[in-house]
């Protein structure tokens, strides 16, 4: 049985300048990024390579339509390497750009197991959440299906994942908060996955420790404190990515895709909606065992960071909810426009489209149970 696979090689650089010099970027390289990430840091290097700004092809998280338009654009270049410099949106599109063997995006989903990599892929994450730099999955909104879905292919593993904390300097607080919560969910869902190994668990636990230490500091010192821990968050999100890349996320991610697809709630924010409610559901349905071990880890780390009291018997899950609320106040689904009539179709869509994730849940989730959790979050 597989214990752990870590791909690709992970590197770090103090600055983009050092990275660009080491990689000798030239005319056969294409950078996929956003203009507001390119200008403050990359523009000064007078690079010879091609640059594509994702936002020229549509706003928000990636859709099949956006990815298809960028695929056409990239064909105008004789690209040898694609360099993704951005958040999960940029990274996931770049993963599709390097694949060969599909006519269009729908066809690529149908044939994903047989797609091959045709170009080198270098990934530089500029948020601290997705861990997408170390996974072989891209998540696109499939507009005809009305939900987000993962495309999985061995050809999507990057050739190098490069951590350059300099890029996090321009990250707005809210993107920091939602993306780092996404990383925490990756670590926790991977930890609770029945297929977790002692190796994946090690990456989960270290990521949880680093993120909770940072969150406790925010609770004590205020929002700006995250910037001093930016490098830790970037490392932690990569570690959480290694963990879930080996066994997968579960019910929280499965439930998040329906609201993400219909109401365009950003990925980290939609996971946040269901994170604590799903843990509470597990507490009710399957107390003890591995969940208790997780709760011990959560509590120990929150107490070490000065959040919560050792003599309190408050559940670690409730305490975690309070800490997350200090990082970013939680919202109900209604605040995004969700109505009662959405609840049953959301539960059905989760069952129909997200079995890949649901099968990794700590305990099995029926359609009725999913619907009940959605209802509690409305
Ligand atoms: N493939 C995977 O393994 C995986 C895992 C988790 C999430 N995802 C996907 O990743 C996407 C979410 O990615 P994300 O949370 O990184 O957000 P994102 O990439 O959508 O970025 C959020 C916003 O922040 C901006 N931004 C990013 N970096 C910035 C920087 N350094 N400075 C200023 N602005 C910056 C972006 O332009 C965007 O407007 C979703 O589509 C989700 O489904 C993929
Ligand atoms: Fe995620």
Short mmCIF file of C-alpha atoms and ligand atoms in Angstrom, two decimals:
data_model
loop_
_atom_site.label_atom_id
_atom_site.label_comp_id
_atom_site.label_asym_id
_atom_site.label_seq_id
_atom_site.Cartn_x
_atom_site.Cartn_y
_atom_site.Cartn_z
CA UNK A 1 0.00 0.00 0.00
CA UNK A 2 1.31 3.44 -0.94
CA UNK A 3 2.57 5.47 2.00
CA UNK A 4 3.58 8.79 0.46
CA UNK A 5 4.50 10.31 -2.89
CA UNK A 6 5.99 13.79 -3.04
CA UNK A 7 6.11 15.40 -6.44
CA UNK A 8 7.60 17.64 -7.67
CA UNK A 9 10.88 18.91 -6.25
CA UNK A 10 10.09 21.85 -3.97
CA UNK A 11 12.41 24.87 -4.09
CA UNK A 12 12.45 28.24 -2.40
CA UNK A 13 13.96 31.58 -3.38
CA UNK A 14 14.26 34.80 -1.42
CA UNK A 15 13.22 36.87 -4.44
CA UNK A 16 11.72 36.49 -7.90
CA UNK A 17 14.92 38.06 -9.29
CA UNK A 18 17.01 35.12 -8.05
CA UNK A 19 14.47 32.66 -9.44
CA UNK A 20 14.39 34.36 -12.88
CA UNK A 21 18.20 34.36 -13.09
CA UNK A 22 18.51 30.70 -12.06
CA UNK A 23 15.84 29.59 -14.51
CA UNK A 24 17.26 31.78 -17.32
CA UNK A 25 13.76 32.68 -18.52
CA UNK A 26 13.70 33.26 -22.30
CA UNK A 27 11.46 33.55 -25.40
CA UNK A 28 10.31 29.94 -25.09
CA UNK A 29 8.83 30.51 -21.65
CA UNK A 30 5.30 31.76 -21.03
CA UNK A 31 4.29 33.19 -17.65
CA UNK A 32 0.61 32.92 -16.74
CA UNK A 33 -0.22 35.44 -14.02
CA UNK A 34 -2.30 38.53 -13.15
CA UNK A 35 -1.25 42.01 -14.17
CA UNK A 36 -1.30 43.24 -10.55
CA UNK A 37 1.00 40.40 -9.50
CA UNK A 38 3.31 40.93 -12.52
CA UNK A 39 3.84 44.68 -12.21
CA UNK A 40 5.12 45.18 -8.67
CA UNK A 41 7.71 42.39 -8.81
CA UNK A 42 8.26 40.78 -12.23
CA UNK A 43 8.11 43.81 -14.57
CA UNK A 44 11.42 45.20 -13.29
CA UNK A 45 13.30 42.16 -14.63
CA UNK A 46 12.66 43.05 -18.31
CA UNK A 47 11.91 39.43 -19.09
CA UNK A 48 12.09 38.13 -22.67
CA UNK A 49 9.37 35.55 -22.16
CA UNK A 50 5.70 35.69 -23.10
CA UNK A 51 3.25 36.91 -20.45
CA UNK A 52 -0.47 36.08 -20.36
CA UNK A 53 -2.77 37.83 -17.90
CA UNK A 54 -5.56 35.46 -16.84
CA UNK A 55 -8.02 38.25 -16.02
CA UNK A 56 -8.18 39.21 -19.74
CA UNK A 57 -10.04 35.93 -20.26
CA UNK A 58 -12.66 36.23 -17.52
CA UNK A 59 -13.09 37.14 -13.87
CA UNK A 60 -13.03 34.95 -10.77
CA UNK A 61 -12.07 31.32 -10.33
CA UNK A 62 -11.42 29.18 -13.42
CA UNK A 63 -14.17 27.98 -15.71
CA UNK A 64 -13.97 25.63 -18.67
CA UNK A 65 -14.66 28.63 -20.94
CA UNK A 66 -11.76 30.63 -19.47
CA UNK A 67 -9.36 27.68 -19.70
CA UNK A 68 -10.34 27.02 -23.31
CA UNK A 69 -9.71 30.66 -24.30
CA UNK A 70 -6.28 30.64 -22.62
CA UNK A 71 -5.44 27.31 -24.32
CA UNK A 72 -6.02 29.04 -27.67
CA UNK A 73 -3.89 32.01 -26.62
CA UNK A 74 -0.96 29.85 -25.52
CA UNK A 75 -0.89 28.13 -28.92
CA UNK A 76 0.31 31.46 -30.37
CA UNK A 77 3.62 30.90 -28.54
CA UNK A 78 6.20 28.21 -29.19
CA UNK A 79 6.28 27.49 -25.47
CA UNK A 80 8.68 25.02 -23.87
CA UNK A 81 7.82 25.89 -20.27
CA UNK A 82 4.69 27.32 -18.67
CA UNK A 83 5.40 29.29 -15.51
CA UNK A 84 2.35 29.81 -13.31
CA UNK A 85 2.74 32.71 -10.89
CA UNK A 86 -0.50 33.17 -8.98
CA UNK A 87 -3.12 31.65 -6.73
CA UNK A 88 -5.02 28.42 -7.31
CA UNK A 89 -6.90 30.01 -10.21
CA UNK A 90 -3.72 30.63 -12.22
CA UNK A 91 -2.12 27.35 -11.17
CA UNK A 92 -5.10 25.18 -12.10
CA UNK A 93 -5.40 26.78 -15.55
CA UNK A 94 -1.65 26.34 -16.14
CA UNK A 95 -2.00 22.62 -15.38
CA UNK A 96 -4.53 22.28 -18.20
CA UNK A 97 -2.26 24.24 -20.59
CA UNK A 98 0.56 21.69 -20.40
CA UNK A 99 -1.60 18.67 -21.27
CA UNK A 100 -1.89 17.13 -24.73
CA UNK A 101 -4.43 14.72 -26.15
CA UNK A 102 -7.84 16.40 -25.82
CA UNK A 103 -9.94 18.36 -28.38
CA UNK A 104 -11.49 20.68 -25.83
CA UNK A 105 -12.03 20.86 -22.07
CA UNK A 106 -15.04 18.50 -22.03
CA UNK A 107 -13.03 15.99 -24.05
CA UNK A 108 -10.10 16.39 -21.62
CA UNK A 109 -12.37 15.54 -18.68
CA UNK A 110 -13.56 12.42 -20.55
CA UNK A 111 -10.01 11.29 -21.31
CA UNK A 112 -8.17 12.63 -18.29
CA UNK A 113 -6.49 9.34 -17.40
CA UNK A 114 -4.74 9.17 -20.80
CA UNK A 115 -3.64 12.81 -21.18
CA UNK A 116 0.12 13.39 -21.43
CA UNK A 117 2.25 16.35 -20.47
CA UNK A 118 3.56 18.26 -23.52
CA UNK A 119 5.35 21.16 -21.82
CA UNK A 120 7.30 21.71 -18.61
CA UNK A 121 5.35 23.24 -15.77
CA UNK A 122 6.89 25.48 -13.08
CA UNK A 123 4.52 26.63 -10.33
CA UNK A 124 5.03 29.64 -8.06
CA UNK A 125 2.08 30.00 -5.66
CA UNK A 126 1.20 33.54 -4.55
CA UNK A 127 -1.55 32.65 -2.08
CA UNK A 128 -1.12 30.40 0.94
CA UNK A 129 -3.93 27.96 0.48
CA UNK A 130 -4.43 25.55 -2.34
CA UNK A 131 -1.24 23.50 -2.25
CA UNK A 132 -2.00 23.09 -5.95
CA UNK A 133 1.76 23.36 -6.65
CA UNK A 134 2.14 19.77 -5.37
CA UNK A 135 -1.09 18.16 -6.62
CA UNK A 136 -2.07 16.59 -9.93
CA UNK A 137 -5.55 18.06 -10.02
CA UNK A 138 -7.09 21.18 -11.55
CA UNK A 139 -10.53 22.34 -10.47
CA UNK A 140 -12.67 24.09 -13.09
CA UNK A 141 -16.25 25.30 -13.01
CA UNK A 142 -17.93 23.10 -15.63
CA UNK A 143 -20.45 25.64 -16.78
CA UNK A 144 -22.73 23.14 -18.51
CA UNK A 145 -22.94 20.98 -15.35
CA UNK A 146 -23.31 24.03 -13.10
CA UNK A 147 -20.70 22.83 -10.58
CA UNK A 148 -16.95 22.77 -10.02
CA UNK A 149 -15.20 19.52 -10.75
CA UNK A 150 -11.64 18.24 -10.53
CA UNK A 151 -9.66 17.08 -13.56
CA UNK A 152 -7.01 14.62 -12.38
CA UNK A 153 -4.01 13.57 -14.47
CA UNK A 154 -0.47 12.43 -13.70
CA UNK A 155 0.59 14.87 -16.46
CA UNK A 156 -0.48 17.76 -14.25
CA UNK A 157 2.25 17.36 -11.66
CA UNK A 158 4.56 20.36 -11.89
CA UNK A 159 8.22 19.85 -12.77
CA UNK A 160 9.16 22.27 -9.99
CA UNK A 161 7.18 23.95 -7.21
CA UNK A 162 8.88 27.18 -6.20
CA UNK A 163 8.08 29.01 -2.96
CA UNK A 164 8.87 32.76 -3.09
CA UNK A 165 7.30 34.48 -0.06
CA UNK A 166 8.00 37.90 -1.63
CA UNK A 167 4.82 37.49 -3.68
CA UNK A 168 2.60 37.29 -0.60
CA UNK A 169 3.42 40.92 0.20
CA UNK A 170 0.58 42.19 -2.01
CA UNK A 171 -2.02 39.64 -0.90
CA UNK A 172 -5.20 41.29 0.45
CA UNK A 173 -6.08 40.19 4.01
CA UNK A 174 -9.29 38.48 2.95
CA UNK A 175 -7.53 36.34 0.33
CA UNK A 176 -4.88 35.46 2.92
CA UNK A 177 -7.63 34.44 5.38
CA UNK A 178 -9.74 32.36 2.99
CA UNK A 179 -6.78 30.67 1.33
CA UNK A 180 -5.09 29.75 4.62
CA UNK A 181 -8.40 28.36 5.93
CA UNK A 182 -8.49 26.25 2.75
CA UNK A 183 -5.01 24.93 3.66
CA UNK A 184 -6.17 24.13 7.20
CA UNK A 185 -9.15 22.23 5.76
CA UNK A 186 -6.80 20.27 3.48
CA UNK A 187 -4.65 19.28 6.45
CA UNK A 188 -7.63 18.28 8.60
CA UNK A 189 -9.54 16.42 5.87
CA UNK A 190 -6.40 14.52 4.92
CA UNK A 191 -5.75 13.68 8.59
CA UNK A 192 -9.28 12.30 9.02
CA UNK A 193 -9.24 10.42 5.71
CA UNK A 194 -9.44 6.70 6.48
CA UNK A 195 -6.60 6.22 3.94
CA UNK A 196 -4.21 8.59 5.77
CA UNK A 197 -0.75 7.13 6.37
CA UNK A 198 1.68 7.95 9.13
CA UNK A 199 3.61 9.96 6.51
CA UNK A 200 0.69 12.05 5.23
CA UNK A 201 -0.35 12.55 8.87
CA UNK A 202 3.05 14.08 9.62
CA UNK A 203 2.53 16.74 6.92
CA UNK A 204 -1.05 17.37 8.11
CA UNK A 205 -0.04 17.85 11.72
CA UNK A 206 2.86 20.19 10.93
CA UNK A 207 0.61 22.29 8.68
CA UNK A 208 -2.07 22.46 11.40
CA UNK A 209 0.54 23.55 13.97
CA UNK A 210 1.94 26.31 11.78
CA UNK A 211 -1.45 27.69 10.72
CA UNK A 212 -2.94 27.63 14.21
CA UNK A 213 0.15 29.34 15.66
CA UNK A 214 -0.34 32.12 13.12
CA UNK A 215 -4.09 32.37 13.79
CA UNK A 216 -3.55 32.60 17.57
CA UNK A 217 -1.15 35.45 16.90
CA UNK A 218 -3.79 37.23 14.78
CA UNK A 219 -6.30 36.77 17.63
CA UNK A 220 -3.80 38.38 20.01
CA UNK A 221 -2.14 41.05 17.88
CA UNK A 222 -4.63 41.83 15.10
CA UNK A 223 -4.95 41.13 11.37
CA UNK A 224 -1.66 42.67 10.27
CA UNK A 225 0.26 40.04 12.27
CA UNK A 226 -0.20 37.53 9.43
CA UNK A 227 2.43 39.27 7.31
CA UNK A 228 5.22 38.37 9.70
CA UNK A 229 4.25 34.72 9.38
CA UNK A 230 3.76 34.80 5.58
CA UNK A 231 6.59 32.34 4.90
CA UNK A 232 5.18 29.88 7.48
CA UNK A 233 1.74 30.03 5.88
CA UNK A 234 3.25 29.40 2.43
CA UNK A 235 5.19 26.41 3.77
CA UNK A 236 2.16 25.10 5.66
CA UNK A 237 -0.11 25.28 2.62
CA UNK A 238 2.46 23.34 0.61
CA UNK A 239 2.69 20.70 3.37
CA UNK A 240 -1.10 20.43 3.56
CA UNK A 241 -1.02 20.02 -0.23
CA UNK A 242 1.41 17.09 0.10
CA UNK A 243 -0.91 15.51 2.67
CA UNK A 244 -4.14 15.74 0.67
CA UNK A 245 -2.39 15.00 -2.60
CA UNK A 246 -1.73 11.53 -1.19
CA UNK A 247 -5.20 10.64 0.01
CA UNK A 248 -7.64 13.40 -0.83
CA UNK A 249 -10.01 15.85 0.79
CA UNK A 250 -13.45 14.81 2.01
CA UNK A 251 -16.98 16.00 2.77
CA UNK A 252 -16.11 19.67 3.40
CA UNK A 253 -14.66 20.06 -0.09
CA UNK A 254 -17.43 17.95 -1.62
CA UNK A 255 -20.11 20.18 -0.09
CA UNK A 256 -18.32 23.42 -1.02
CA UNK A 257 -18.47 22.92 -4.78
CA UNK A 258 -22.23 23.45 -5.24
CA UNK A 259 -22.26 26.95 -3.72
CA UNK A 260 -18.95 27.73 -5.42
CA UNK A 261 -20.42 26.75 -8.79
CA UNK A 262 -23.79 28.51 -8.49
CA UNK A 263 -23.03 31.59 -6.37
CA UNK A 264 -19.33 31.97 -7.23
CA UNK A 265 -18.27 31.96 -3.60
CA UNK A 266 -14.44 31.74 -3.59
CA UNK A 267 -13.06 28.28 -2.83
CA UNK A 268 -11.58 28.95 0.63
CA UNK A 269 -14.68 30.85 1.71
CA UNK A 270 -17.02 28.09 0.58
CA UNK A 271 -14.97 25.48 2.45
CA UNK A 272 -15.07 27.67 5.53
CA UNK A 273 -18.90 27.54 5.41
CA UNK A 274 -18.96 23.79 6.03
CA UNK A 275 -15.71 23.13 7.91
CA UNK A 276 -16.84 23.49 11.53
CA UNK A 277 -20.41 22.17 10.83
CA UNK A 278 -19.00 18.97 9.27
CA UNK A 279 -16.63 18.46 12.23
CA UNK A 280 -19.61 18.92 14.57
CA UNK A 281 -21.49 16.31 12.55
CA UNK A 282 -18.60 13.88 12.94
CA UNK A 283 -18.58 14.56 16.71
CA UNK A 284 -22.24 13.56 16.86
CA UNK A 285 -22.02 10.59 14.52
CA UNK A 286 -18.67 9.02 15.33
CA UNK A 287 -17.16 10.43 18.53
CA UNK A 288 -13.86 9.07 19.78
CA UNK A 289 -11.11 7.43 17.75
CA UNK A 290 -9.16 9.49 15.29
CA UNK A 291 -11.46 12.47 15.70
CA UNK A 292 -10.42 12.67 19.37
CA UNK A 293 -6.77 12.57 18.34
CA UNK A 294 -7.40 15.47 15.97
CA UNK A 295 -9.25 17.40 18.68
CA UNK A 296 -6.28 16.91 21.03
CA UNK A 297 -3.94 18.29 18.38
CA UNK A 298 -6.22 21.29 17.76
CA UNK A 299 -6.64 22.07 21.44
CA UNK A 300 -2.97 21.63 22.30
CA UNK A 301 -1.96 24.05 19.55
CA UNK A 302 -4.60 26.65 20.35
CA UNK A 303 -3.62 26.58 24.02
CA UNK A 304 0.06 26.87 23.10
CA UNK A 305 -0.87 29.99 21.14
CA UNK A 306 -2.74 31.42 24.13
CA UNK A 307 -6.22 30.75 22.78
CA UNK A 308 -8.52 28.83 25.15
CA UNK A 309 -7.92 27.65 28.71
CA UNK A 310 -6.41 24.34 29.79
CA UNK A 311 -9.03 23.89 32.50
CA UNK A 312 -11.95 24.50 30.13
CA UNK A 313 -13.90 21.52 28.84
CA UNK A 314 -15.11 23.43 25.77
CA UNK A 315 -14.95 21.16 22.71
CA UNK A 316 -11.89 21.74 20.54
CA UNK A 317 -14.25 22.04 17.57
CA UNK A 318 -16.16 24.92 19.18
CA UNK A 319 -12.89 26.57 20.17
CA UNK A 320 -11.64 26.23 16.58
CA UNK A 321 -14.89 27.86 15.36
CA UNK A 322 -14.22 30.80 17.70
CA UNK A 323 -10.62 31.16 16.56
CA UNK A 324 -11.60 31.07 12.86
CA UNK A 325 -14.26 33.67 13.56
CA UNK A 326 -11.51 35.95 14.89
CA UNK A 327 -9.53 35.46 11.67
CA UNK A 328 -12.58 35.96 9.45
CA UNK A 329 -16.16 36.29 10.70
CA UNK A 330 -18.19 33.29 9.50
CA UNK A 331 -21.23 33.86 7.26
CA UNK A 332 -24.41 31.91 6.65
CA UNK A 333 -25.27 30.63 3.17
CA UNK A 334 -28.15 33.12 2.88
CA UNK A 335 -25.62 35.97 2.89
CA UNK A 336 -24.34 34.71 -0.47
CA UNK A 337 -27.87 34.59 -1.92
CA UNK A 338 -28.63 30.91 -1.25
CA UNK A 339 -32.37 30.23 -0.76
CA UNK A 340 -34.26 27.32 0.82
CA UNK A 341 -35.04 25.91 -2.65
CA UNK A 342 -31.27 25.43 -3.27
CA UNK A 343 -30.74 23.04 -0.37
CA UNK A 344 -32.13 19.79 -1.84
CA UNK A 345 -30.53 20.35 -5.31
CA UNK A 346 -27.18 21.18 -3.64
CA UNK A 347 -27.32 17.88 -1.71
CA UNK A 348 -28.22 16.00 -4.89
CA UNK A 349 -25.45 17.71 -6.89
CA UNK A 350 -22.92 16.81 -4.17
CA UNK A 351 -23.94 13.15 -4.33
CA UNK A 352 -24.02 13.10 -8.15
CA UNK A 353 -20.77 14.99 -8.86
CA UNK A 354 -18.45 14.70 -5.85
CA UNK A 355 -18.08 10.99 -5.10
CA UNK A 356 -14.33 11.38 -5.68
CA UNK A 357 -14.25 13.42 -2.46
CA UNK A 358 -17.14 11.92 -0.49
CA UNK A 359 -15.48 8.52 -0.47
CA UNK A 360 -12.67 10.05 1.63
CA UNK A 361 -14.93 11.32 4.40
CA UNK A 362 -14.20 10.36 7.98
CA UNK A 363 -17.54 8.56 8.10
CA UNK A 364 -19.88 7.90 5.15
CA UNK A 365 -22.32 10.70 4.36
CA UNK A 366 -25.80 9.99 2.95
CA UNK A 367 -27.71 12.47 0.78
CA UNK A 368 -30.07 13.14 3.71
CA UNK A 369 -27.16 13.86 6.05
CA UNK A 370 -25.55 16.22 3.55
CA UNK A 371 -28.87 18.00 3.19
CA UNK A 372 -29.18 18.32 6.97
CA UNK A 373 -25.72 19.93 7.24
CA UNK A 374 -26.56 22.33 4.38
CA UNK A 375 -29.81 23.18 6.17
CA UNK A 376 -27.92 23.99 9.38
CA UNK A 377 -25.68 26.40 7.46
CA UNK A 378 -28.49 28.26 5.65
N1 LIG B 1 -5.74 21.97 -7.71
C1 LIG B 1 -5.79 21.91 -6.41
O1 LIG B 1 -5.13 21.05 -5.81
C2 LIG B 1 -6.62 22.91 -5.68
C3 LIG B 1 -6.72 22.85 -4.29
C4 LIG B 1 -7.49 23.82 -3.65
C5 LIG B 1 -8.11 24.82 -4.40
N2 LIG B 1 -8.00 24.84 -5.74
C6 LIG B 1 -8.63 25.89 -6.57
O2 LIG B 1 -7.89 27.09 -6.40
C7 LIG B 1 -8.76 28.21 -6.61
C8 LIG B 1 -8.63 29.17 -5.45
O3 LIG B 1 -7.30 29.59 -5.38
P1 LIG B 1 -6.82 30.68 -4.31
O4 LIG B 1 -7.52 30.51 -3.03
O5 LIG B 1 -5.35 30.63 -4.33
O6 LIG B 1 -7.38 32.05 -4.91
P2 LIG B 1 -7.27 32.70 -6.37
O7 LIG B 1 -6.16 32.17 -7.15
O8 LIG B 1 -8.63 32.65 -6.99
O9 LIG B 1 -6.93 34.19 -5.96
C9 LIG B 1 -7.85 35.00 -5.24
C10 LIG B 1 -7.64 36.45 -5.61
O10 LIG B 1 -6.41 36.91 -5.09
C11 LIG B 1 -5.61 37.47 -6.14
N3 LIG B 1 -4.21 37.22 -5.81
C12 LIG B 1 -3.58 36.02 -5.78
N4 LIG B 1 -2.30 36.19 -5.36
C13 LIG B 1 -2.13 37.51 -5.14
C14 LIG B 1 -1.03 38.29 -4.69
N5 LIG B 1 0.13 37.75 -4.33
N6 LIG B 1 -1.22 39.63 -4.59
C15 LIG B 1 -2.42 40.20 -4.89
N7 LIG B 1 -3.50 39.50 -5.29
C16 LIG B 1 -3.35 38.17 -5.42
C17 LIG B 1 -6.09 36.75 -7.39
O11 LIG B 1 -5.80 37.46 -8.55
C18 LIG B 1 -7.59 36.67 -7.11
O12 LIG B 1 -8.23 37.89 -7.42
C19 LIG B 1 -10.15 27.65 -6.74
O13 LIG B 1 -10.56 27.64 -8.07
C20 LIG B 1 -10.04 26.24 -6.18
O14 LIG B 1 -11.00 25.37 -6.70
C21 LIG B 1 -7.25 23.91 -6.39
FE1 LIG B 2 -9.22 23.32 -1.15
#
